[in-house]
Coordinates of C-alpha atoms in Angstrom, one line a residue:
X1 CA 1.6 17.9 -46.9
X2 CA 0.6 14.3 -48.1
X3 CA 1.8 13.0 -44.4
X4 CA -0.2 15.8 -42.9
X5 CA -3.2 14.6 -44.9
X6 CA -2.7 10.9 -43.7
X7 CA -2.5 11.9 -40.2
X8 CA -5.9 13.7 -40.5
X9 CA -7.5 10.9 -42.0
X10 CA -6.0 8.2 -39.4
X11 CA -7.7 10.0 -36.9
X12 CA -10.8 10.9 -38.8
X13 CA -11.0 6.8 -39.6
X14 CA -10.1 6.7 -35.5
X15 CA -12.5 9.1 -34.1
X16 CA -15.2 7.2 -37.1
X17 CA -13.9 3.5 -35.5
X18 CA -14.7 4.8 -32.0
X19 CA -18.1 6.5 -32.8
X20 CA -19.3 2.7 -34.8
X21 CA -18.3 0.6 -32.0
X22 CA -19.0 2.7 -28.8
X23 CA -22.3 0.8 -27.9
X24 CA -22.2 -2.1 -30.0
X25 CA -18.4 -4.2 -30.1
X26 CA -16.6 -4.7 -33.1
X27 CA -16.8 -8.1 -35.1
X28 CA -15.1 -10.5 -33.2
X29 CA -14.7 -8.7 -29.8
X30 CA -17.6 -8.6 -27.3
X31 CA -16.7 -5.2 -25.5
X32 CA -18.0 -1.9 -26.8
X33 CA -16.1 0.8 -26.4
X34 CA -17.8 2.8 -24.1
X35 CA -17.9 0.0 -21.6
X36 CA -14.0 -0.4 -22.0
X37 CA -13.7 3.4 -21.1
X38 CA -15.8 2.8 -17.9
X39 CA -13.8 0.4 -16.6
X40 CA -10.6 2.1 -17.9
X41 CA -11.7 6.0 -15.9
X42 CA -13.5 3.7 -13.3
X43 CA -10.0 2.1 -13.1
X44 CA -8.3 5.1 -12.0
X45 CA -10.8 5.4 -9.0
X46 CA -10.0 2.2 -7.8
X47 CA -6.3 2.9 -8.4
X48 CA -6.7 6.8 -6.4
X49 CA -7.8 4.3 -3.3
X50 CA -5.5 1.2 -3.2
X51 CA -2.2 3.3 -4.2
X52 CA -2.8 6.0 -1.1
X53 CA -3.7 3.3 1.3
X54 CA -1.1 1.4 -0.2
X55 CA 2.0 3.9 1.0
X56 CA 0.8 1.6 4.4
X57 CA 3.0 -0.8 4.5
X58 CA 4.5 -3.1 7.3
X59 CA 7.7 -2.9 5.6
X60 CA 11.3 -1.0 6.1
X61 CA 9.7 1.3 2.2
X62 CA 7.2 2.6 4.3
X63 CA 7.4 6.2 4.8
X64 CA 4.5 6.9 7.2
X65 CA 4.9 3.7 9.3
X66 CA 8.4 3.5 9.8
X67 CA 9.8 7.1 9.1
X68 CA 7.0 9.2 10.3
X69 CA 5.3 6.6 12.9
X70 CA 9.3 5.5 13.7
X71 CA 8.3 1.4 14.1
X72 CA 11.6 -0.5 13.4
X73 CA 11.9 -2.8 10.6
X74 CA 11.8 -6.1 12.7
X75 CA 8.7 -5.3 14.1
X76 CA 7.4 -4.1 11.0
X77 CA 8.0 -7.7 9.8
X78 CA 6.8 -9.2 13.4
X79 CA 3.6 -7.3 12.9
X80 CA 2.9 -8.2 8.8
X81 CA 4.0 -12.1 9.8
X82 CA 0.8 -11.7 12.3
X83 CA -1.0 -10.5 9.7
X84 CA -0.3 -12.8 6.9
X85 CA -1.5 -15.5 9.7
X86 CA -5.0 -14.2 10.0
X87 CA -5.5 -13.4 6.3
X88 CA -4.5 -17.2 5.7
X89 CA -7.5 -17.7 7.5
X90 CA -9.8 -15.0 5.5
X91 CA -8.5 -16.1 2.1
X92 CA -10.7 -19.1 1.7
X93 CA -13.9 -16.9 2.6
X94 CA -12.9 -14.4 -0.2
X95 CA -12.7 -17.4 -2.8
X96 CA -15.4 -19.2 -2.3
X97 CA -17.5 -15.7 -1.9
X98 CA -16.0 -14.5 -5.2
X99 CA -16.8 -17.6 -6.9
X100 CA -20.3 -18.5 -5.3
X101 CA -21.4 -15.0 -6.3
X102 CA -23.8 -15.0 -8.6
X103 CA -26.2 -11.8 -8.7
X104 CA -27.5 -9.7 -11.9
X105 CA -23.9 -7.3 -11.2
X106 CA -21.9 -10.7 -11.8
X107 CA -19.2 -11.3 -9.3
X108 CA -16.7 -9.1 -9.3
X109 CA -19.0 -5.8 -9.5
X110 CA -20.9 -6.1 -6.6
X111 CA -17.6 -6.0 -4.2
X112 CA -16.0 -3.4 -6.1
X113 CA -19.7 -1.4 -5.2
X114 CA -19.7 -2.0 -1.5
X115 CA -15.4 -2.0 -0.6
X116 CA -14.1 1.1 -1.9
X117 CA -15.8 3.2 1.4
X118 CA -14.4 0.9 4.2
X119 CA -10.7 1.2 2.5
X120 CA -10.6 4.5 2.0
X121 CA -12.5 5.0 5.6
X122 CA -9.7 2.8 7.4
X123 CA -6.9 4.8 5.7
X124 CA -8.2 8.0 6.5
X125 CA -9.1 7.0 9.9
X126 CA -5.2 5.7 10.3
X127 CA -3.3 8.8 9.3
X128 CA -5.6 10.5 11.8
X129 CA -4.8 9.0 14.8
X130 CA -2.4 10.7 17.5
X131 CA 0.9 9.4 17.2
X132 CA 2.9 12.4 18.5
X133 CA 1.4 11.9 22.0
X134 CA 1.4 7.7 22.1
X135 CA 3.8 5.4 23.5
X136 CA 5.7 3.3 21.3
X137 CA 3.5 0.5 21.8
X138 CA 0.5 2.4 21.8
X139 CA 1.3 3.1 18.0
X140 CA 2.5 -0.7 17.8
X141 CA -1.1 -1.6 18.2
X142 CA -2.7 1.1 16.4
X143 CA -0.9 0.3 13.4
X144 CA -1.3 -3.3 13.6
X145 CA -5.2 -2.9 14.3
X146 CA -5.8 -0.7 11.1
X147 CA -3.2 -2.6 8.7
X148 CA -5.2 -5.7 9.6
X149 CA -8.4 -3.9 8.7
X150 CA -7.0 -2.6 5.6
X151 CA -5.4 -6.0 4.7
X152 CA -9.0 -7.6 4.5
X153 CA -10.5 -5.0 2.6
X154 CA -8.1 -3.3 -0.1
X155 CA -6.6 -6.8 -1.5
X156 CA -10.6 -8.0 -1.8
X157 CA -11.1 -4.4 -3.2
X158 CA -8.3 -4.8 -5.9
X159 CA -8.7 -8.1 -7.0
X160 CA -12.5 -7.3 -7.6
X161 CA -11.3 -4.9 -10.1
X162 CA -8.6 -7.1 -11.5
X163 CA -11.0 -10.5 -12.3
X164 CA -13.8 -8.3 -13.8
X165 CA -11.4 -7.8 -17.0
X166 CA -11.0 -11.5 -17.2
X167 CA -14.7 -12.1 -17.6
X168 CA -15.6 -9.3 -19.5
X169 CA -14.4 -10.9 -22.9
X170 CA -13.3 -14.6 -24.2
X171 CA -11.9 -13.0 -26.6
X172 CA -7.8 -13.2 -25.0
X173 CA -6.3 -10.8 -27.9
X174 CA -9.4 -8.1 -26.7
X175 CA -8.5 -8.9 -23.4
X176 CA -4.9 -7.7 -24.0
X177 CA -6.4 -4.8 -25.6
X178 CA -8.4 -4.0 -22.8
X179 CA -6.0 -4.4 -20.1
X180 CA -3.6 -2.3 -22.1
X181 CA -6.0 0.7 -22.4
X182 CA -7.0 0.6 -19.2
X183 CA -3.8 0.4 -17.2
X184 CA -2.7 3.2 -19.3
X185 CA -5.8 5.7 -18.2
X186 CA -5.6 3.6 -14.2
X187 CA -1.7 4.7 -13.6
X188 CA -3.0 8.2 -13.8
X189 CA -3.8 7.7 -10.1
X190 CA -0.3 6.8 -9.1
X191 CA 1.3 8.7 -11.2
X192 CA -0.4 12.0 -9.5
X193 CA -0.2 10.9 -6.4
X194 CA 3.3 10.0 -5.9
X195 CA 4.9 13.6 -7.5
X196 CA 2.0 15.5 -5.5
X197 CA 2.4 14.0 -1.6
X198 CA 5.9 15.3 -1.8
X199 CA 5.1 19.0 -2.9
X200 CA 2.3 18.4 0.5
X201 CA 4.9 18.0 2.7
X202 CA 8.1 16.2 3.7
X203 CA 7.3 12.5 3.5
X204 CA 8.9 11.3 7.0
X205 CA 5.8 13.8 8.6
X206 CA 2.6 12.5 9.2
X207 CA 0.8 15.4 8.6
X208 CA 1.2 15.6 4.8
X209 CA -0.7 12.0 4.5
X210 CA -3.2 14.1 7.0
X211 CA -3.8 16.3 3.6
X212 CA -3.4 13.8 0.6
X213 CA -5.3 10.7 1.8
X214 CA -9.5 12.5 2.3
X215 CA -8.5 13.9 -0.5
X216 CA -7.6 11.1 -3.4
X217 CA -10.2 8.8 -1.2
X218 CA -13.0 10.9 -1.8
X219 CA -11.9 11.3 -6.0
X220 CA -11.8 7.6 -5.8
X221 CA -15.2 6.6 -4.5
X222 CA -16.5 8.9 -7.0
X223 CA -14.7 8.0 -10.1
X224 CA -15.1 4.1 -9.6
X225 CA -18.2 4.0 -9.7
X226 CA -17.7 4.1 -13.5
X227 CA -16.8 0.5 -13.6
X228 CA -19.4 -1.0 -11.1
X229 CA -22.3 0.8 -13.4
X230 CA -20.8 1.2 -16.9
X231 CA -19.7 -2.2 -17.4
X232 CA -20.6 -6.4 -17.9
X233 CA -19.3 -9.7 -17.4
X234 CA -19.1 -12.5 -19.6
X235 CA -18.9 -16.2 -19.1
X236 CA -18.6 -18.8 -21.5
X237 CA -21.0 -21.1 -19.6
X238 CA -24.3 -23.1 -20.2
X239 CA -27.4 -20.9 -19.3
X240 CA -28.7 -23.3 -16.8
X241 CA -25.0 -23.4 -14.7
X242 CA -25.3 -22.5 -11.2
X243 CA -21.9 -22.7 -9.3
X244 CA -21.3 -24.0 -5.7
X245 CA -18.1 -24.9 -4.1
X246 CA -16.4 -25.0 -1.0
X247 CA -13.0 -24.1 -0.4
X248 CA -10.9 -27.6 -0.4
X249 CA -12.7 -28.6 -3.3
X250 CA -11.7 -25.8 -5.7
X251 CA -8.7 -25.6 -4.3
X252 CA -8.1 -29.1 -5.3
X253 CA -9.2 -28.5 -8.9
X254 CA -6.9 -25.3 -8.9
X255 CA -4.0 -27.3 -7.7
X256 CA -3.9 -29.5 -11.2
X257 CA -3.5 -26.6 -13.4
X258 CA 0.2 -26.5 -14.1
X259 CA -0.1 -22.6 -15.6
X260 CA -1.3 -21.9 -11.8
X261 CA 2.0 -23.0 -10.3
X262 CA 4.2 -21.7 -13.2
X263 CA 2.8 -18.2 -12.6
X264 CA 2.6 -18.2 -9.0
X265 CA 6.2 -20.0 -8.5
X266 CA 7.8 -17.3 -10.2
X267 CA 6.0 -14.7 -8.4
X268 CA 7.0 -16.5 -4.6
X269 CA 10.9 -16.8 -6.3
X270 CA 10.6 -13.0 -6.7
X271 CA 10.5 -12.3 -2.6
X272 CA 14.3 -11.1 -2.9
X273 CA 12.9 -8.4 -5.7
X274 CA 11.4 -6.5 -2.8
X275 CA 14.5 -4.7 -1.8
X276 CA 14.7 -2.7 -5.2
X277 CA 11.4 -0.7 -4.1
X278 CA 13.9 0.9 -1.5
X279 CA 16.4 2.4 -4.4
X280 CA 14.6 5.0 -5.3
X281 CA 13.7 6.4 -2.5
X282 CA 17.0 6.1 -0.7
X283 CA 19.5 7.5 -3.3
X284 CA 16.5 10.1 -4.7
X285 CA 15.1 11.1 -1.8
X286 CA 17.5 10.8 0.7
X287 CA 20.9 11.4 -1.4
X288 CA 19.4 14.3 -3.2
X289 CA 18.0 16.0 0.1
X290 CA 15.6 18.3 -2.3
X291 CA 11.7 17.0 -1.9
X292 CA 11.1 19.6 -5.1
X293 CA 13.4 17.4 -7.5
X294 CA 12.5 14.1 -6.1
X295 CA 8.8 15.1 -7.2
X296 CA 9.9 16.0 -10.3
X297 CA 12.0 12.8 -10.7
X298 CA 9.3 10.4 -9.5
X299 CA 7.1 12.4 -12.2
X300 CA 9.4 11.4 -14.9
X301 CA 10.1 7.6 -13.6
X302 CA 6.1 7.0 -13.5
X303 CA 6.5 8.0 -17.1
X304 CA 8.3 5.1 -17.9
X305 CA 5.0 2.7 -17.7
X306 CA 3.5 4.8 -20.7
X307 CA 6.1 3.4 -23.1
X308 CA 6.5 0.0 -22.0
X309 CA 2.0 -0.3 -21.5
X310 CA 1.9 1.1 -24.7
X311 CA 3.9 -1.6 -26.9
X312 CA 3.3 -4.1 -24.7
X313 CA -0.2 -5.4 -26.2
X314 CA 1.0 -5.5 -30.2
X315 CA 4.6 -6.6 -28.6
X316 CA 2.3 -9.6 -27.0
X317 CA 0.4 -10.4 -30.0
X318 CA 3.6 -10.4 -32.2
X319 CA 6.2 -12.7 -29.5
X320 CA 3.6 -13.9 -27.8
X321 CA 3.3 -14.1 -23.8
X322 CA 6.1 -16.4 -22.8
X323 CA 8.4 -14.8 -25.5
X324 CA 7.7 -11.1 -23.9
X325 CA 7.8 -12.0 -20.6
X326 CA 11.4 -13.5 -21.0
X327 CA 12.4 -10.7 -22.9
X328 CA 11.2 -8.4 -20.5
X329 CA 12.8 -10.2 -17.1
X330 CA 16.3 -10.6 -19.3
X331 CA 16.4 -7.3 -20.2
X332 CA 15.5 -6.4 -16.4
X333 CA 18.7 -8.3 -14.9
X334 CA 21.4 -6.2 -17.2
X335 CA 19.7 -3.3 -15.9
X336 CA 20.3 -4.6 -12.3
X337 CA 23.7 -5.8 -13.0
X338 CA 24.5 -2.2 -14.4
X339 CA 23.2 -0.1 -11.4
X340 CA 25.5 -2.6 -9.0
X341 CA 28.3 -0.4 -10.8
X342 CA 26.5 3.1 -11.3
X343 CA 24.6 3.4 -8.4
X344 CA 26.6 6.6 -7.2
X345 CA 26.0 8.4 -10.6
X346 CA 22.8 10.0 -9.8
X347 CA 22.3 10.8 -13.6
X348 CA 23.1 7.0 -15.1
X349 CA 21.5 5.0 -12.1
X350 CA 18.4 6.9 -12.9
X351 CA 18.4 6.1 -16.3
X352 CA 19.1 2.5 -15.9
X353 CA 15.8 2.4 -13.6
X354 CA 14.1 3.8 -15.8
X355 CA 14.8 1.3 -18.8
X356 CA 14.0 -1.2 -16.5
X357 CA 10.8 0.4 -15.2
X358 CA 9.6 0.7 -19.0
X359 CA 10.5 -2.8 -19.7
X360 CA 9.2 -4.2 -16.6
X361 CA 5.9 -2.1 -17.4
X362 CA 5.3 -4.7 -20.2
X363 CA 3.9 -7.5 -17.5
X364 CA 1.4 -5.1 -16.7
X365 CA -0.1 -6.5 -20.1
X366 CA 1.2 -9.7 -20.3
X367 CA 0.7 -10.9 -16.7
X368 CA -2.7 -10.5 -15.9
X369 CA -3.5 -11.6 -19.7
X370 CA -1.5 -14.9 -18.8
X371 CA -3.6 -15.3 -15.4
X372 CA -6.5 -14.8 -17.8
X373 CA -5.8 -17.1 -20.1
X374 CA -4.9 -20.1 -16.9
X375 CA -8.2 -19.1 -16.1
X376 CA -10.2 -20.3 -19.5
X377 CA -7.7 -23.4 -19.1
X378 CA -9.0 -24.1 -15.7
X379 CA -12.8 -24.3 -17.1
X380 CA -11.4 -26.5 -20.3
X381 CA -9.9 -28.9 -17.6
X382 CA -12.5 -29.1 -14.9
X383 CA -16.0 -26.9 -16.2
X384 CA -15.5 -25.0 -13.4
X385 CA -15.2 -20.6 -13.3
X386 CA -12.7 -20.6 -10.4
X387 CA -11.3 -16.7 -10.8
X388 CA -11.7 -16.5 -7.2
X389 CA -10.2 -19.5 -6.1
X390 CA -7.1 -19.3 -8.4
X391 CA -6.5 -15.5 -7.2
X392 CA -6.9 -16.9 -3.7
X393 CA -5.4 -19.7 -3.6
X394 CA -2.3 -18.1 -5.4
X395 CA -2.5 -15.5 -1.9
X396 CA -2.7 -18.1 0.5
X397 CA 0.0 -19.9 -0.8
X398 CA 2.3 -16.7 -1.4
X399 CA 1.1 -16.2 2.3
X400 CA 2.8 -19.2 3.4
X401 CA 5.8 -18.4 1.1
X402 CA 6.6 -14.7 3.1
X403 CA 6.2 -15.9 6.0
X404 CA 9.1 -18.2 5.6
X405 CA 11.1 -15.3 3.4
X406 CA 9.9 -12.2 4.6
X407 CA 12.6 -11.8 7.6
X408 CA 15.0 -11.8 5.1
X409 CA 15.3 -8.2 4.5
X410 CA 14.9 -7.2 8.3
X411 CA 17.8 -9.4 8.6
X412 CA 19.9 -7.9 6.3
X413 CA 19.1 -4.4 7.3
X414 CA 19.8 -5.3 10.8
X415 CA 23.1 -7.0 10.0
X416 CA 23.7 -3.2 8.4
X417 CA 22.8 -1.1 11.6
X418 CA 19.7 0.0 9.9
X419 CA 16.6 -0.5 12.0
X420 CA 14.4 2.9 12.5
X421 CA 17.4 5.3 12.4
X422 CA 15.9 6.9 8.9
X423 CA 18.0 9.8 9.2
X424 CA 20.8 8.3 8.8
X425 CA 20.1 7.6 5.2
X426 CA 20.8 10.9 4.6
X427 CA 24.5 10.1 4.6
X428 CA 26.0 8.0 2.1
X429 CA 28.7 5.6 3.8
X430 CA 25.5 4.2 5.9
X431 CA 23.4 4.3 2.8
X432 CA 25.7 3.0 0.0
X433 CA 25.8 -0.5 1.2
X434 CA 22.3 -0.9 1.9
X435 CA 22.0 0.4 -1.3
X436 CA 24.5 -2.7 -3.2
X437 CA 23.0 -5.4 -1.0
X438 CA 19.4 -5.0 -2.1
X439 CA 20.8 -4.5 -5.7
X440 CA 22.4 -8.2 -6.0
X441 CA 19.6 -9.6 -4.2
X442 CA 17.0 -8.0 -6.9
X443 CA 19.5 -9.3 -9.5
X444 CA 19.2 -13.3 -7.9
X445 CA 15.6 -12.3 -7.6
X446 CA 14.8 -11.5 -10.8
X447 CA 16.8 -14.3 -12.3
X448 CA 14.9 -17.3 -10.0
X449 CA 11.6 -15.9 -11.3
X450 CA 12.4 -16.4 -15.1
X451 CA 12.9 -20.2 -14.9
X452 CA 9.4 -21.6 -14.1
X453 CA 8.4 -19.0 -17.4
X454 CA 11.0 -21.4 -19.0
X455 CA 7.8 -24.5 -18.8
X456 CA 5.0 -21.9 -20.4
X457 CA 3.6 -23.1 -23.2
X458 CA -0.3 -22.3 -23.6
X459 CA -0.2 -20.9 -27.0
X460 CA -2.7 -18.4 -28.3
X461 CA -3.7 -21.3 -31.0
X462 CA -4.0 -23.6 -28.2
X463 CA -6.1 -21.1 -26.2
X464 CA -8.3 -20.4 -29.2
X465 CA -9.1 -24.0 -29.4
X466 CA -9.9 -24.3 -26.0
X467 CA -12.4 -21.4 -25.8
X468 CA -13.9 -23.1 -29.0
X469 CA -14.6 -26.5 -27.2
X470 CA -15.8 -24.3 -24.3
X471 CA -18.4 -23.4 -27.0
X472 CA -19.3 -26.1 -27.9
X473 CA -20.0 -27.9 -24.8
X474 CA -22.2 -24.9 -23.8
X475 CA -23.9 -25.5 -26.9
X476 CA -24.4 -28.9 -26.1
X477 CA -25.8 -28.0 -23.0
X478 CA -28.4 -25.5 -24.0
X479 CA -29.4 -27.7 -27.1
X480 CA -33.1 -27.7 -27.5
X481 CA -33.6 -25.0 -25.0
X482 CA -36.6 -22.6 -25.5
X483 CA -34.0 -19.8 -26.5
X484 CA -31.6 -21.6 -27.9
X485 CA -29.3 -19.4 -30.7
X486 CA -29.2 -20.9 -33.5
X487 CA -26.5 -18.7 -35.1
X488 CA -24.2 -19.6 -32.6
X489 CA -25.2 -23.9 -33.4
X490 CA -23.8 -22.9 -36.9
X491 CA -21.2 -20.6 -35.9
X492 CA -19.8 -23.2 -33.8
X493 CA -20.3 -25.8 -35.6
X494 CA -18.2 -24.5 -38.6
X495 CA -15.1 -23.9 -36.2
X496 CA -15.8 -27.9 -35.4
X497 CA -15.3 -28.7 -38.8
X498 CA -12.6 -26.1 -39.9
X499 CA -10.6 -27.8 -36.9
X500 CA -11.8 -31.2 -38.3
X501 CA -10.0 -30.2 -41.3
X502 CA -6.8 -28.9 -40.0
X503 CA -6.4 -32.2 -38.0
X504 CA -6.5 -34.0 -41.0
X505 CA -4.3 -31.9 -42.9
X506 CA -1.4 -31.8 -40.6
X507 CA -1.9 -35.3 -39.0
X508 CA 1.5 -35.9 -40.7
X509 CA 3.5 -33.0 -39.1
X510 CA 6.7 -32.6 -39.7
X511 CA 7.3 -28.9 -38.1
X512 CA 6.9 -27.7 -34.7
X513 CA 4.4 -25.0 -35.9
X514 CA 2.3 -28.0 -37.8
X515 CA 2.2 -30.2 -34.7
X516 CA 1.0 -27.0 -32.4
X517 CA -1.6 -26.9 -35.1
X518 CA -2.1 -30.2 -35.2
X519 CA -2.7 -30.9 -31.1
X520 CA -4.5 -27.1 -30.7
X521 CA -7.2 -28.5 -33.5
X522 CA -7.2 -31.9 -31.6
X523 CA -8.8 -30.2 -28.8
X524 CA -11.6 -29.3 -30.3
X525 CA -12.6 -32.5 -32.1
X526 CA -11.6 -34.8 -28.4
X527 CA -14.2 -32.6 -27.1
X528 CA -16.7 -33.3 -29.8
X529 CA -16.2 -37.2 -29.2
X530 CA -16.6 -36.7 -25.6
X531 CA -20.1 -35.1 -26.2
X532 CA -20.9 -37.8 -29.0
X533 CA -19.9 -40.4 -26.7
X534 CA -22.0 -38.4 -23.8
X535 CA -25.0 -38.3 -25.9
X536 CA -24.8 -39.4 -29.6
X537 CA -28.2 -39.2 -30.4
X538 CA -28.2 -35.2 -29.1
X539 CA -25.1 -34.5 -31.5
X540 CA -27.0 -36.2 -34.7
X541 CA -29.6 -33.8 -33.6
X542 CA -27.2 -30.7 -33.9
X543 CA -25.6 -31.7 -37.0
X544 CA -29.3 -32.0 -38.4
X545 CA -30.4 -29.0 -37.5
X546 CA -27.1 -27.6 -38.7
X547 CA -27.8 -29.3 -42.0
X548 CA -31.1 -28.0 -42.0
X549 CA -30.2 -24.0 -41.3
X550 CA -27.5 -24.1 -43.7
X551 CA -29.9 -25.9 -47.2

């Protein structure tokens, strides 16, 4: 009875908590609630768009292109190498356009507003066309004309949606939060989409995509709108700030911030990761023969993200980011290691894939809160708001990087007798060694992308004291403006003198968690002396005023 009680009143206190803090945020945070659920429900809009046009894929996974369209794998490859090329060229134009943006939307909304139509027009418009009466390279030209297409709008479409959490707070434990509750409400999209297309029809048949794509396009467009109207961005930035860069120049700036290449590197050292996509499909779908129980088995694997989404944010808060992440990728390699020996137990490889689905889930959190935080590091180091060109840059380069890696797989399935001869996956001496190769190179995979993780070390304490001397300069900036907040001059000038103080204390450290302490505070009071040594007279003026609001 007395536990029954305390659950009535946690969610009382809950649905109470919620009600307080729907329009106005709670102290400390800068998000209300009901601007987090916009972008969480508008979320799932963008997610009912990029996951149906995402089963297109130049790529050996891809159901429609090469099982129902019948391209090979090597000129699936050939085709996406062409590709990459030109987007190399349109990368640059999506940076500097994100980060030159400046409109009363911010920069992110505005593209979310006007690119959800042409994706979801283009992906219709692709399952539509007439392959059962083309030639081979008649559909060799149709694919690669609309994949193109799709390539310059979805990825501009997604990462819009992706860099609007990063400036909707500065607050990087709200961020967390955020991303959290959002990616648990966006994988609804996915998670209906991939159980329902095979209950449509068989997935090697073009006309089941001919059903499911109009239809979770058009509930996409609609829903997403949630996030372009119900929600703001945020930027720690002097009022006056007007940003204007061209493309070599910020990606110059982006090139000296060592969390950039840590993130990025282990991301490229991943390519051999790509193989494991194929697993499921191939032993489930295939092996099983029985569309009905693969639905109902992809039902229960996209289950595995609630889990691992769910603990991941207090997990993150607790460890921290590098300590989660590590976890996370080590815990993903024994999985690995164990299907190379239970991959013909239907029963135990599924289970190991799902452990390392809910573990791997985790980086939905952690990841883009890392990115996030490389972000506010970028402005510390340079005063610059370079969300596009880090995202971009991080493309183009990756670009480069596939190019160079993505023949790999071709290759292998080549070397294997596999090339657009689908149906013989259906039988399990052609598909068991498919199955082990792509296995050991997801293990090598996974294990080349923890060691640049291995050289993280923005702590949350150092963050914090970043975004503080972020602050501060702003402060310094707007000084003496006609609506200057004075507030925020005492507000930050207390965190100048609290970190002041903890400098002092621990100058003498004798423990790793007292020097952290020790060079997080120091960031804060170097960027005072920069600003006293900028203007001295300005920062007498401050502390006077300070002096003078506090008697």
């Amino acid at each position: 009875m007395k536990k029954s009680t305390n659950l009535v009143g946690k969610i009382t206190n809950g649905i109470k908590t919620v009600k307080s803090n729907w329009k106005t945020a709670p102290e400390g945070n800068y998000v209300p609630y009901k601007e987090i659920a916009a972008y969480s429900v508008g979320g799932a809009g963008v997610y009912f768009i990029t996951a149906i046009v995402g089963m297109i894929g130049l790529s050996a996974g891809s159901m429609i292109v090469g099982a129902s369209i019948g391209i090979t794998a090597m000129d699936l490859q050939t085709m996406n190498v062409i590709t990459t090329l030109i987007m190399l060229l349109i990368a640059p134009t999506r940076a500097m356009l994100f980060d030159n943006t400046k409109s009363k939307m911010g920069k992110f909304r505005p593209y979310i507003l006007t690119l959800g139509l042409p994706t979801a027009v283009i992906g219709t418009v692709f399952v539509y066309l007439p392959y059962e009466t083309m030639e081979y390279n008649q559909k060799l030209i149709a694919v690669f004309v609309c994949y193109t297409l799709l390539q310059f709008f979805s990825p501009f479409y997604s990462s819009a949606y992706a860099g609007l959490v990063q400036v909707m707070s500065a607050n990087s434990k709200e961020r967390s939060w955020i991303i959290e509750i959002s990616s648990i409400i966006y994988s609804f999209a996915p998670t209906v989409i991939n159980p329902v297309m095979p209950l449509i029809g068989p997935l090697d048949d073009i006309k089941t995509y001919r059903i499911g794509f109009p239809v979770f396009c058009t509930i996409g467009i609609i829903v997403s709108m949630l996030c372009v109207f119900g929600t703001k961005e945020r930027v720690i930035v002097p009022k006056q700030y007007v940003q204007k860069m061209n493309f070599f120049e910020g990606l110059k700036k982006v090139s000296h911030n060592k969390y950039f290449w840590i993130i990025n590197v282990s991301q490229w050292l991943s390519f051999l990761n790509q193989g494991y996509g194929y697993i499921f499909q191939w032993i489930f779908y295939y092996g099983m023969n029985n569309p009905a129980v693969y639905s109902i088995m992809t039902v229960i694997k996209g289950e595995a993200y609630t889990p691992g989404m769910v603990a991941a944010a207090p997990l993150t808060n607790k460890l921290g980011k590098k300590r989660i992440c590590l976890i996370s990728l080590s815990i993903q390699v024994i999985c690995l290691v164990l299907m190379i020996f239970l991959y013909k137990n239907y029963v135990l490889l599924f289970i190991c894939i799902f452990i390392k689905e809910m573990v791997g889930a985790v980086s939905i959190i952690y990841l883009p809160a890392m990115k996030a935080d490389m972000m506010d590091y970028q402005q510390y180091k340079t005063g610059d708001r370079l969300e596009g060109f880090i995202d971009q840059s991080g493309v183009l380069i990756g670009s480069i990087v596939a190019l160079a890696t993505g023949y790999v797989f071709p290759l292998i399935f080549k070397a294997y007798g596999f090339t657009n001869n689908y149906d013989d996956l259906y039988m399990a001496d052609f598909r068991n060694p498919l199955v082990r190769i792509v296995i050991i190179c997801a293990i090598v995979g996974t294990i080349l992308s923890i060691i640049p993780f291995l050289f993280y070390d923005l702590s949350e304490e150092k963050r914090k004291n970043m975004i503080t001397a972020l602050k501060i300069r702003a402060m310094f900036a707007d000084f003496e403006q006609e609506d200057f907040d004075n507030s925020k001059l005492c507000e930050n000038l207390e965190l100048v003198y609290k970190a002041e103080k903890v400098l002092k204390e621990y100058e003498h450290y004798s423990t790793k968690q007292e020097k952290e302490k020790y060079l997080s505070a120091k960031i804060v009071c170097d960027e005072v002396e920069k600003l006293k040594a900028e203007n001295t007279a300005k920062w007498n003026r401050i502390t006077e005023q300070y002096r003078m609001l506090k008697a």
